[in-house]
Structure formats: C-alpha cells, structure tokens
Amino acid sequence: MNPQVPMGPEGDAARPGRFFGVYLLYCLNPRHRGRVYVGFTVNPTRRVQQHNGGRKKGGAWRTSGRGPWAMVLIVHGFPSAVAALRFEWAWQHPQASRRLAHVGPRLRSEAAFAFHLRVLAHMLRVPPWVRLPLTVRWLRADFRCDLCPPPPPHMPLTFGPPPPRAAAPKRRAGPLADLESEPDPDAEACCALCARSFQDEEGPLCCPHPGCHLRAHVICLAEEFLEKEPGQLLPLEGQCPGCKNSLLWGDLIWLCQMGTEEEEENLELEEEHWTDMLET
C-alpha cells in the first residue's frame, strides 16, 4: 500500500486553521529500542527535530540522549490546545483516567508500543473523544498496525505526512463565502435560528458553502444538529438549515476559530511551556 495515499472520507486536502496533534514516538536506538513517548504538538516536523536534538534544542528530558526517535503516528483534529493536552495526559496515564478504567494494565509480555496502541484504540471509542472530528494518521507505514477496536466511522485513517495547511481566507460573512454574494454589511447581525443578535464576545458559526449566508449561535446550531440525538451534548454532523448541505461540526468550529501566524507562534511557545511543566 502506498503510504502517501490517504484513506477515509476527508482525504488530504489542505485546510485552514490551527493544528493540534498528539503523537507517538518510537525509539530507533538499539540500546533503547522499543521505548515510546507520547506528546503534544502544533508542528510535527519541528517537534520531532527537537526531540532528536535533545534538551538544548527544545526536546523532552525523557527522550534526550536516547535518539534517534521516529514519529510514527499522530492523532489530530482537536478543536483546541486544551482538548489535545487532555487527550495527551490520558494516553500517558490510562490507569489514572476514569474514562479508561475498563482498559486493562500493560501485560508483562506486551511491548510498550502495542500497549499504547491498545489504549489509543479504546480512547477513540469513549466520551468525550468519540464525539470529536479526529484523524488518525500513520506517519511511518512500516509501523502501521490495525487498531482494535477500529476508530469510529467519522474518524478517517490516513497515511503519510500531514498535508500543508492552506492560508486562512479573509473572514467576511462566512469563512468561505464568495464575495459577490455577501449580505449587506450594514444589516444587523442576527442568529438565523433564534433571531437574536450576536454579542460582541461571541462569534457566529457560519456555513462554509459558497452562497449560503447562514449565521447562528453555537448553542442554537448545536441544538438543531442534535434533534436526532437528544441524549448527546456535542454534535458530530448535521444539515445546514440554510443551504441543506451536510456539515461536520468539527469543521464549523475549526473554521470559526482560525488563527493568525502570531497566534501560531504563541501556541508553539505554549507547547514548550506545557512540556517543561509536565516533566518537572
């Protein structure tokens, strides 16, 4: 199988927005071969270089001096850095997470790599992570293993490096709205579902389909999407009340929270800060 060919409904099209990933490193050093490390990153390429460069280059003390390390798998698509960091912590400490109480401890005959994949497979099947629009990406085809149980249908399984991110478009009526069909900029901004205006501190969710001017409160649109799943708190997908196209909830949140280059630099600094804090 070609490791560069994506598998899953979303493919590998470049998408705007910020990147939050939780990765699995594998030690290739014969003296430490088989060791693994779980971490958080906003830039996978830079992060693995830091790990292989040691503490002086920004790597973690647990990986320093034990390289080379290979980043073999990454889970991405988290809506925020906090969500990714919580996922990272649970993957690192499955026995301390109440959501993973059903996952048995590592067996004596079980390699660290196999154990971490077993934990990951169960994490993707329990709340709150089962409701997130995550992507499981194998970065090294020679390490690829089937997850048991497999990821939910809405989580694509892909191969190869993360696709380059597209530049964030200028946001107007909607993240991807065409300029010729913009609504009157002087018109009062109101939610299409409840007809109430938007407060200054809250931005509307906008349909990304060209020509659709739907703007709605997060709660209003979530309730609309959850009509067929009344017992859930977080939608997976739904039909746009305006253009009737199918929308993934994760895509709406991602497009609504697109960041700038300055914000990305701050996130990279935040990544290093959290790594240092969690390891001291």
Tab-separated table of C-alpha atoms in Angstrom:
chain	number	residue	atom	x	y	z
A	1	MET	CA	0.000	0.000	0.000
A	2	ASN	CA	1.313	3.419	-0.900
A	3	PRO	CA	1.966	5.202	2.452
A	4	GLN	CA	1.163	8.576	0.865
A	5	VAL	CA	-2.339	7.606	-0.202
A	6	PRO	CA	-4.975	8.777	2.289
A	7	MET	CA	-7.817	6.540	3.353
A	8	GLY	CA	-11.029	7.944	4.796
A	9	PRO	CA	-13.864	10.262	3.815
A	10	GLU	CA	-11.958	13.531	4.192
A	11	GLY	CA	-8.839	12.810	2.163
A	12	ASP	CA	-5.778	15.026	2.443
A	13	ALA	CA	-6.946	18.376	1.108
A	14	ALA	CA	-5.110	21.308	2.666
A	15	ARG	CA	-7.304	23.046	5.219
A	16	PRO	CA	-7.001	26.365	7.017
A	17	GLY	CA	-6.888	26.614	10.764
A	18	ARG	CA	-4.647	25.740	13.660
A	19	PHE	CA	-3.089	22.287	14.073
A	20	PHE	CA	-3.278	20.431	17.391
A	21	GLY	CA	-1.858	16.925	17.428
A	22	VAL	CA	-0.926	14.204	19.919
A	23	TYR	CA	1.829	11.947	18.629
A	24	LEU	CA	3.560	8.658	19.388
A	25	LEU	CA	7.360	8.444	19.160
A	26	TYR	CA	9.291	5.189	18.766
A	27	CYS	CA	12.944	4.893	19.740
A	28	LEU	CA	15.195	3.545	16.969
A	29	ASN	CA	18.356	3.480	19.115
A	30	PRO	CA	19.403	-0.199	19.524
A	31	ARG	CA	20.260	0.462	23.196
A	32	HIS	CA	16.766	1.785	23.925
A	33	ARG	CA	14.804	0.258	21.064
A	34	GLY	CA	11.142	-0.239	21.828
A	35	ARG	CA	10.723	2.779	24.079
A	36	VAL	CA	7.851	5.066	23.219
A	37	TYR	CA	6.858	8.619	24.079
A	38	VAL	CA	3.517	10.439	23.811
A	39	GLY	CA	3.477	14.201	23.302
A	40	PHE	CA	1.509	17.218	22.093
A	41	THR	CA	2.498	19.453	19.179
A	42	VAL	CA	1.309	22.192	16.853
A	43	ASN	CA	4.153	21.462	14.414
A	44	PRO	CA	5.058	17.748	13.977
A	45	THR	CA	8.146	18.298	11.800
A	46	ARG	CA	9.678	20.813	14.183
A	47	ARG	CA	8.785	18.758	17.243
A	48	VAL	CA	10.498	15.533	16.154
A	49	GLN	CA	13.610	17.552	15.294
A	50	GLN	CA	13.584	18.966	18.812
A	51	HIS	CA	13.304	15.500	20.336
A	52	ASN	CA	16.258	14.264	18.290
A	53	GLY	CA	18.222	17.428	19.114
A	54	GLY	CA	17.973	16.882	22.862
A	55	ARG	CA	17.098	19.250	25.684
A	56	LYS	CA	19.226	22.082	24.273
A	57	LYS	CA	17.086	22.052	21.128
A	58	GLY	CA	13.768	22.015	22.985
A	59	GLY	CA	13.292	18.261	23.281
A	60	ALA	CA	11.880	16.459	26.328
A	61	TRP	CA	14.188	15.105	29.010
A	62	ARG	CA	12.667	11.628	28.640
A	63	THR	CA	13.803	11.460	25.012
A	64	SER	CA	17.070	13.405	25.321
A	65	GLY	CA	20.178	11.338	24.616
A	66	ARG	CA	18.193	8.257	23.611
A	67	GLY	CA	17.566	9.044	19.945
A	68	PRO	CA	17.063	8.764	17.122
A	69	TRP	CA	13.291	8.876	17.554
A	70	ALA	CA	10.688	8.363	14.834
A	71	MET	CA	7.256	9.965	14.983
A	72	VAL	CA	5.209	7.007	13.788
A	73	LEU	CA	1.614	8.103	14.457
A	74	ILE	CA	-0.281	11.298	15.219
A	75	VAL	CA	-3.903	11.998	16.152
A	76	HIS	CA	-5.050	15.448	15.054
A	77	GLY	CA	-8.194	17.500	14.562
A	78	PHE	CA	-8.649	18.622	18.165
A	79	PRO	CA	-10.715	21.810	18.494
A	80	SER	CA	-8.239	23.415	20.910
A	81	ALA	CA	-4.850	23.011	22.563
A	82	VAL	CA	-6.564	22.196	25.855
A	83	ALA	CA	-8.517	19.338	24.258
A	84	ALA	CA	-5.312	17.910	22.783
A	85	LEU	CA	-3.418	18.253	26.074
A	86	ARG	CA	-6.157	16.396	27.934
A	87	PHE	CA	-6.005	13.618	25.355
A	88	GLU	CA	-2.210	13.506	25.719
A	89	TRP	CA	-2.435	13.195	29.510
A	90	ALA	CA	-4.994	10.365	29.361
A	91	TRP	CA	-2.892	8.482	26.779
A	92	GLN	CA	0.163	8.865	29.016
A	93	HIS	CA	-1.706	7.876	32.205
A	94	PRO	CA	-4.536	5.482	31.213
A	95	GLN	CA	-4.726	3.912	34.677
A	96	ALA	CA	-5.352	7.342	36.239
A	97	SER	CA	-8.124	8.293	33.808
A	98	ARG	CA	-11.625	7.360	34.955
A	99	ARG	CA	-12.710	7.214	31.309
A	100	LEU	CA	-10.269	4.353	30.679
A	101	ALA	CA	-10.991	2.278	33.779
A	102	HIS	CA	-12.099	-0.576	31.511
A	103	VAL	CA	-8.696	-0.786	29.786
A	104	GLY	CA	-6.524	-3.416	31.396
A	105	PRO	CA	-2.952	-2.613	32.519
A	106	ARG	CA	0.043	-3.445	30.390
A	107	LEU	CA	0.794	-7.148	30.312
A	108	ARG	CA	4.265	-8.488	31.065
A	109	SER	CA	4.552	-9.922	27.566
A	110	GLU	CA	3.123	-6.768	25.933
A	111	ALA	CA	5.520	-4.337	24.258
A	112	ALA	CA	5.148	-0.658	25.139
A	113	PHE	CA	4.237	0.148	21.532
A	114	ALA	CA	1.460	-2.450	21.415
A	115	PHE	CA	0.115	-1.289	24.790
A	116	HIS	CA	-0.075	2.342	23.689
A	117	LEU	CA	-1.937	1.346	20.529
A	118	ARG	CA	-4.381	-0.692	22.617
A	119	VAL	CA	-5.011	2.292	24.876
A	120	LEU	CA	-5.444	4.599	21.880
A	121	ALA	CA	-7.986	2.297	20.255
A	122	HIS	CA	-10.163	2.413	23.374
A	123	MET	CA	-9.720	6.173	23.833
A	124	LEU	CA	-11.188	6.832	20.400
A	125	ARG	CA	-14.301	4.875	21.380
A	126	VAL	CA	-15.191	6.607	24.662
A	127	PRO	CA	-16.538	10.096	25.507
A	128	PRO	CA	-15.567	12.823	25.057
A	129	TRP	CA	-13.116	11.817	22.328
A	130	VAL	CA	-15.544	9.623	20.395
A	131	ARG	CA	-17.512	12.779	19.507
A	132	LEU	CA	-14.514	14.734	18.161
A	133	PRO	CA	-13.644	15.028	14.429
A	134	LEU	CA	-10.240	13.396	14.861
A	135	THR	CA	-7.935	11.935	12.227
A	136	VAL	CA	-5.618	9.010	12.962
A	137	ARG	CA	-2.522	9.369	10.788
A	138	TRP	CA	0.264	6.832	10.376
A	139	LEU	CA	3.470	8.711	9.564
A	140	ARG	CA	5.512	5.519	9.090
A	141	ALA	CA	3.936	2.749	7.017
A	142	ASP	CA	6.369	0.156	8.423
A	143	PHE	CA	4.908	0.656	11.913
A	144	ARG	CA	1.265	0.556	10.883
A	145	CYS	CA	-0.964	-1.806	12.870
A	146	ASP	CA	-4.708	-2.286	12.921
A	147	LEU	CA	-6.377	-0.698	15.923
A	148	CYS	CA	-8.734	-2.916	17.890
A	149	PRO	CA	-11.418	-1.775	18.189
A	150	PRO	CA	-11.145	0.313	14.998
A	151	PRO	CA	-11.791	4.083	15.068
A	152	PRO	CA	-15.405	5.262	14.660
A	153	PRO	CA	-16.591	5.757	11.050
A	154	HIS	CA	-16.298	9.556	11.227
A	155	MET	CA	-12.583	9.371	12.131
A	156	PRO	CA	-10.558	8.839	8.939
A	157	LEU	CA	-7.461	6.658	8.929
A	158	THR	CA	-4.733	8.268	6.812
A	159	PHE	CA	-1.104	7.710	5.859
A	160	GLY	CA	1.872	9.961	5.196
A	161	PRO	CA	2.840	13.411	6.498
A	162	PRO	CA	0.150	15.914	7.482
A	163	PRO	CA	-0.941	17.959	4.450
A	164	PRO	CA	0.293	21.562	4.215
A	165	ARG	CA	-2.231	23.966	5.620
A	166	ALA	CA	-3.921	26.384	3.294
A	167	ALA	CA	-3.685	30.075	4.086
A	168	ALA	CA	-6.612	31.305	6.120
A	169	PRO	CA	-9.021	33.261	3.904
A	170	LYS	CA	-10.235	36.692	4.941
A	171	ARG	CA	-13.329	36.190	7.020
A	172	ARG	CA	-16.408	38.086	5.992
A	173	ALA	CA	-19.998	36.817	6.118
A	174	GLY	CA	-18.710	33.237	6.255
A	175	PRO	CA	-15.275	31.598	6.227
A	176	LEU	CA	-15.550	30.562	2.569
A	177	ALA	CA	-18.343	32.785	1.312
A	178	ASP	CA	-17.866	34.213	-2.168
A	179	LEU	CA	-17.502	37.971	-2.267
A	180	GLU	CA	-20.202	38.576	-4.875
A	181	SER	CA	-22.947	37.130	-2.714
A	182	GLU	CA	-22.153	38.818	0.612
A	183	PRO	CA	-25.078	40.152	2.613
A	184	ASP	CA	-25.405	43.845	3.333
A	185	PRO	CA	-22.560	44.682	5.780
A	186	ASP	CA	-24.759	47.351	7.393
A	187	ALA	CA	-27.509	44.874	8.223
A	188	GLU	CA	-27.840	43.917	11.890
A	189	ALA	CA	-26.174	40.568	12.633
A	190	CYS	CA	-28.762	38.144	13.984
A	191	CYS	CA	-28.880	34.397	14.507
A	192	ALA	CA	-30.792	32.693	11.702
A	193	LEU	CA	-32.356	30.260	14.181
A	194	CYS	CA	-33.398	32.365	17.179
A	195	ALA	CA	-33.349	35.834	15.525
A	196	ARG	CA	-31.397	37.306	18.466
A	197	SER	CA	-28.350	39.465	17.831
A	198	PHE	CA	-24.817	38.285	18.499
A	199	GLN	CA	-22.959	39.658	21.495
A	200	ASP	CA	-19.563	41.266	20.994
A	201	GLU	CA	-17.758	38.457	22.805
A	202	GLU	CA	-19.299	35.636	20.777
A	203	GLY	CA	-18.716	34.978	17.117
A	204	PRO	CA	-21.353	33.213	14.991
A	205	LEU	CA	-20.933	29.869	13.327
A	206	CYS	CA	-21.064	30.377	9.554
A	207	CYS	CA	-21.872	27.853	6.858
A	208	PRO	CA	-18.740	27.378	4.699
A	209	HIS	CA	-20.637	26.633	1.472
A	210	PRO	CA	-20.426	29.466	-1.103
A	211	GLY	CA	-23.638	31.424	-1.404
A	212	CYS	CA	-25.010	30.353	1.978
A	213	HIS	CA	-25.283	33.211	4.456
A	214	LEU	CA	-26.290	31.170	7.492
A	215	ARG	CA	-25.004	32.606	10.757
A	216	ALA	CA	-26.081	31.123	14.065
A	217	HIS	CA	-25.231	30.958	17.747
A	218	VAL	CA	-23.133	27.928	18.664
A	219	ILE	CA	-25.815	26.673	21.070
A	220	CYS	CA	-28.647	27.245	18.588
A	221	LEU	CA	-26.962	25.304	15.799
A	222	ALA	CA	-25.846	22.548	18.178
A	223	GLU	CA	-29.457	22.072	19.307
A	224	GLU	CA	-30.552	21.970	15.662
A	225	PHE	CA	-27.986	19.258	14.862
A	226	LEU	CA	-28.811	17.251	17.993
A	227	GLU	CA	-32.539	16.893	17.303
A	228	LYS	CA	-31.908	13.316	16.139
A	229	GLU	CA	-29.532	12.623	19.056
A	230	PRO	CA	-31.280	14.150	22.080
A	231	GLY	CA	-29.083	12.340	24.582
A	232	GLN	CA	-25.814	13.852	23.323
A	233	LEU	CA	-24.142	17.146	24.213
A	234	LEU	CA	-21.781	17.521	21.240
A	235	PRO	CA	-22.936	17.096	17.615
A	236	LEU	CA	-20.987	15.136	15.039
A	237	GLU	CA	-22.670	16.470	11.923
A	238	GLY	CA	-25.930	17.904	10.654
A	239	GLN	CA	-27.730	19.602	7.788
A	240	CYS	CA	-27.323	23.328	7.277
A	241	PRO	CA	-30.721	24.975	7.882
A	242	GLY	CA	-29.902	27.422	5.089
A	243	CYS	CA	-28.460	25.537	2.110
A	244	LYS	CA	-29.330	21.999	3.326
A	245	ASN	CA	-25.778	20.760	2.753
A	246	SER	CA	-24.245	18.288	5.198
A	247	LEU	CA	-21.817	19.855	7.679
A	248	LEU	CA	-19.324	18.347	10.103
A	249	TRP	CA	-19.459	20.067	13.478
A	250	GLY	CA	-15.683	19.918	13.847
A	251	ASP	CA	-15.222	21.753	10.544
A	252	LEU	CA	-17.567	24.549	11.653
A	253	ILE	CA	-15.699	25.056	14.917
A	254	TRP	CA	-12.326	24.871	13.171
A	255	LEU	CA	-13.267	27.488	10.589
A	256	CYS	CA	-14.763	29.733	13.254
A	257	GLN	CA	-11.536	29.665	15.275
A	258	MET	CA	-8.980	30.088	12.507
A	259	GLY	CA	-5.843	31.680	13.919
A	260	THR	CA	-3.197	34.070	12.693
A	261	GLU	CA	0.544	33.467	12.309
A	262	GLU	CA	1.111	35.370	15.549
A	263	GLU	CA	-1.298	33.027	17.379
A	264	GLU	CA	0.543	30.014	15.972
A	265	GLU	CA	3.855	31.323	17.298
A	266	ASN	CA	2.247	31.724	20.721
A	267	LEU	CA	0.967	28.145	20.539
A	268	GLU	CA	4.457	26.842	19.788
A	269	LEU	CA	5.739	28.619	22.874
A	270	GLU	CA	2.793	27.196	24.836
A	271	GLU	CA	3.689	23.686	23.649
A	272	GLU	CA	7.223	24.020	25.012
A	273	HIS	CA	5.905	25.501	28.268
A	274	TRP	CA	3.487	22.610	28.855
A	275	THR	CA	6.159	20.028	28.020
A	276	ASP	CA	8.581	21.538	30.509
A	277	MET	CA	5.920	21.906	33.213
A	278	LEU	CA	4.590	18.353	32.897
A	279	GLU	CA	8.053	16.808	33.020
A	280	THR	CA	9.411	18.672	36.049
